[in-house]
Coordinates of C-alpha atoms in Angstrom, one line a residue:
Chain A
M1 CA -0.1 -0.2 0.1
K2 CA 1.3 3.4 -0.9
A3 CA 0.9 6.5 1.2
T4 CA 2.3 10.0 1.4
V5 CA 3.1 12.0 4.4
H6 CA 3.7 15.8 4.3
V7 CA 5.6 17.5 7.0
T8 CA 5.4 21.3 7.3
L9 CA 6.5 24.0 9.7
K10 CA 3.6 25.0 12.0
P11 CA 2.2 28.6 11.2
G12 CA 4.4 31.2 13.0
V13 CA 7.6 29.2 13.1
L14 CA 10.3 30.8 11.3
D15 CA 11.7 29.2 8.0
P16 CA 14.9 30.7 7.2
Q17 CA 15.6 28.2 4.4
G18 CA 12.5 29.3 2.7
Q19 CA 13.3 32.9 3.2
T20 CA 16.6 32.3 1.7
I21 CA 15.3 30.7 -1.3
Q22 CA 12.7 33.5 -1.6
R23 CA 15.4 36.2 -1.4
A24 CA 17.7 34.6 -3.8
S25 CA 15.0 34.0 -6.4
E26 CA 14.0 37.7 -6.2
A27 CA 17.6 38.6 -6.9
I28 CA 17.8 36.4 -10.0
G29 CA 14.5 37.8 -11.5
F30 CA 11.8 35.9 -10.3
A31 CA 9.5 38.7 -9.4
R32 CA 6.4 37.2 -8.5
I33 CA 7.9 34.6 -5.8
A34 CA 6.4 36.5 -2.6
D35 CA 7.0 33.7 -0.2
V36 CA 8.4 30.2 0.1
R37 CA 8.1 27.6 2.9
Q38 CA 10.0 24.5 2.7
G39 CA 8.5 21.3 4.0
K40 CA 9.3 17.6 3.7
F41 CA 7.4 15.1 1.7
F42 CA 7.7 11.3 2.0
E43 CA 6.4 8.4 -0.1
V44 CA 6.0 5.4 2.0
E45 CA 5.1 1.8 1.1
L46 CA 3.3 -0.4 3.6
S47 CA 3.3 -4.0 3.6
D48 CA -0.3 -5.1 3.2
D49 CA -1.3 -7.7 5.7
G50 CA -5.1 -7.2 5.2
D51 CA -5.5 -5.2 8.4
L52 CA -6.0 -1.6 7.1
E53 CA -7.0 0.1 10.4
A54 CA -3.7 -1.3 11.9
A55 CA -1.8 -0.1 8.8
R56 CA -3.4 3.4 9.1
A57 CA -2.6 3.7 12.9
E58 CA 0.9 2.6 12.3
L59 CA 1.5 5.1 9.5
E60 CA 0.1 7.7 11.8
R61 CA 2.4 6.9 14.6
F62 CA 5.3 6.7 12.2
A63 CA 4.6 10.1 10.8
R64 CA 4.3 11.6 14.3
D65 CA 7.0 9.9 16.2
V66 CA 9.5 9.6 13.3
L67 CA 9.0 11.8 10.4
A68 CA 7.8 15.1 12.0
N69 CA 8.9 17.1 15.2
P70 CA 5.3 17.8 16.6
V71 CA 6.7 20.8 18.5
I72 CA 7.3 22.8 15.6
E73 CA 5.9 20.8 12.7
D74 CA 2.5 19.7 11.4
Y75 CA 2.1 16.5 9.3
R76 CA -0.5 15.1 6.9
V77 CA -0.9 11.4 6.0
E78 CA -2.7 10.2 2.9
F79 CA -3.2 6.7 1.6
L80 CA -3.1 6.7 -2.0
S81 CA -5.7 3.9 -2.3
D82 CA -9.3 4.5 -1.4
L83 CA -9.2 1.9 1.5
P84 CA -13.0 1.1 1.0
A85 CA -12.5 -1.5 3.8
A86 CA -11.5 1.1 6.2
S87 CA -14.3 3.4 5.4
E88 CA -16.7 0.6 6.3
Q89 CA -15.3 0.4 10.0
E90 CA -15.8 4.0 10.5
Chain B
M1 CA -1.9 33.0 -5.2
K2 CA -1.0 29.9 -3.5
A3 CA 1.0 27.0 -5.0
T4 CA 2.6 24.0 -3.9
V5 CA 5.9 22.2 -5.4
H6 CA 6.7 18.6 -4.9
V7 CA 10.4 17.6 -5.7
T8 CA 10.9 14.0 -5.6
L9 CA 14.0 11.8 -6.7
K10 CA 13.4 10.3 -10.1
P11 CA 12.8 6.4 -10.1
G12 CA 16.1 4.6 -9.9
V13 CA 17.9 7.2 -8.0
L14 CA 19.0 5.8 -4.7
D15 CA 17.8 7.5 -1.6
P16 CA 20.1 6.7 1.2
Q17 CA 18.2 9.0 3.6
G18 CA 14.9 7.2 3.0
Q19 CA 16.4 3.9 3.3
T20 CA 18.1 5.0 6.7
I21 CA 14.8 6.0 7.9
Q22 CA 13.1 2.7 6.8
R23 CA 15.7 0.7 8.5
A24 CA 15.7 2.4 11.8
S25 CA 12.0 2.5 11.8
E26 CA 11.9 -1.3 11.5
A27 CA 14.5 -1.6 14.4
I28 CA 12.2 0.3 16.7
G29 CA 9.0 -1.6 15.7
F30 CA 7.3 -0.3 12.8
A31 CA 6.9 -3.7 11.0
R32 CA 4.8 -2.5 8.2
I33 CA 7.0 0.4 6.9
A34 CA 8.4 -1.3 3.8
D35 CA 10.1 1.5 2.0
V36 CA 10.5 5.2 2.3
R37 CA 11.4 7.8 -0.1
Q38 CA 12.1 11.3 1.0
G39 CA 11.2 14.3 -1.3
K40 CA 10.9 18.1 -0.7
F41 CA 7.5 20.0 -0.6
F42 CA 7.3 23.8 -1.0
E43 CA 4.5 26.2 -0.4
V44 CA 4.8 29.2 -2.6
E45 CA 3.1 32.3 -2.5
L46 CA 2.9 34.2 -5.7
S47 CA 2.1 38.0 -6.1
D48 CA -1.0 38.4 -8.0
D49 CA -0.7 40.9 -11.0
G50 CA -3.5 39.6 -13.0
D51 CA -1.5 37.6 -15.5
L52 CA -2.1 34.0 -14.4
E53 CA -0.4 32.3 -17.5
A54 CA 2.7 34.3 -16.7
A55 CA 2.6 33.6 -13.0
R56 CA 2.2 29.8 -13.8
A57 CA 5.2 29.9 -16.3
E58 CA 7.3 31.7 -13.6
L59 CA 6.3 29.1 -11.1
E60 CA 7.2 26.3 -13.6
R61 CA 10.4 27.8 -14.2
F62 CA 11.3 28.5 -10.5
A63 CA 10.5 24.8 -9.7
R64 CA 12.7 23.5 -12.4
D65 CA 15.6 26.0 -12.1
V66 CA 15.6 26.9 -8.5
L67 CA 13.9 24.0 -6.5
A68 CA 14.8 20.9 -8.3
N69 CA 17.8 19.4 -9.8
P70 CA 16.3 18.0 -13.1
V71 CA 19.2 15.5 -13.4
I72 CA 18.1 13.6 -10.5
E73 CA 14.7 15.0 -9.4
D74 CA 11.2 15.3 -10.8
Y75 CA 9.0 18.1 -9.8
R76 CA 5.3 18.8 -9.6
V77 CA 3.6 22.2 -9.6
E78 CA 0.1 22.9 -8.4
F79 CA -1.8 25.9 -8.0
L80 CA -4.3 25.8 -5.1
S81 CA -6.9 28.0 -6.7
D82 CA -8.8 26.6 -9.7
L83 CA -7.5 29.4 -12.1
P84 CA -10.6 29.5 -14.3
A85 CA -9.2 32.4 -16.2
A86 CA -6.0 30.2 -17.2
S87 CA -8.1 27.2 -18.3
E88 CA -10.0 29.4 -20.7
Q89 CA -6.6 30.3 -22.4
E90 CA -5.9 26.5 -22.9

């Protein structure tokens, strides 16, 4: 099963890397680029043992505990499949 | 105008950082995480001067020339708005 995780800085947290990209871009002629914030993006492949709810819970825990720093970062988890079996259980 | 840019390694390009995350995760008990590939994610704010086609072209050029390394990376540009005026011109 394929899933994606987006990790972004929380609103209000400074992003010096994004600011540097924005300033450098302006200097080389990208006049419209007003703001840049950099985040991380992960493509995750999960082994499928038939238990979709458990896989979803594990991916959620993986994103929170391993990929993101919840003090300064938000994360968003998405399965690329529709997971119809999981929605039945909700 | 808000837009997002995803930058991911091309298929076949090794991702040692993703492999390390996967191995470490397995070691601490994430049994289902079979593969991880790390990419970058940018939230970009563009100043709106009414010329949506030009903004789209500038963002495309910005992604290709500044954010991504086209030799080893793919990029995907998306505007968060629907841009109805732009689709009229296509």
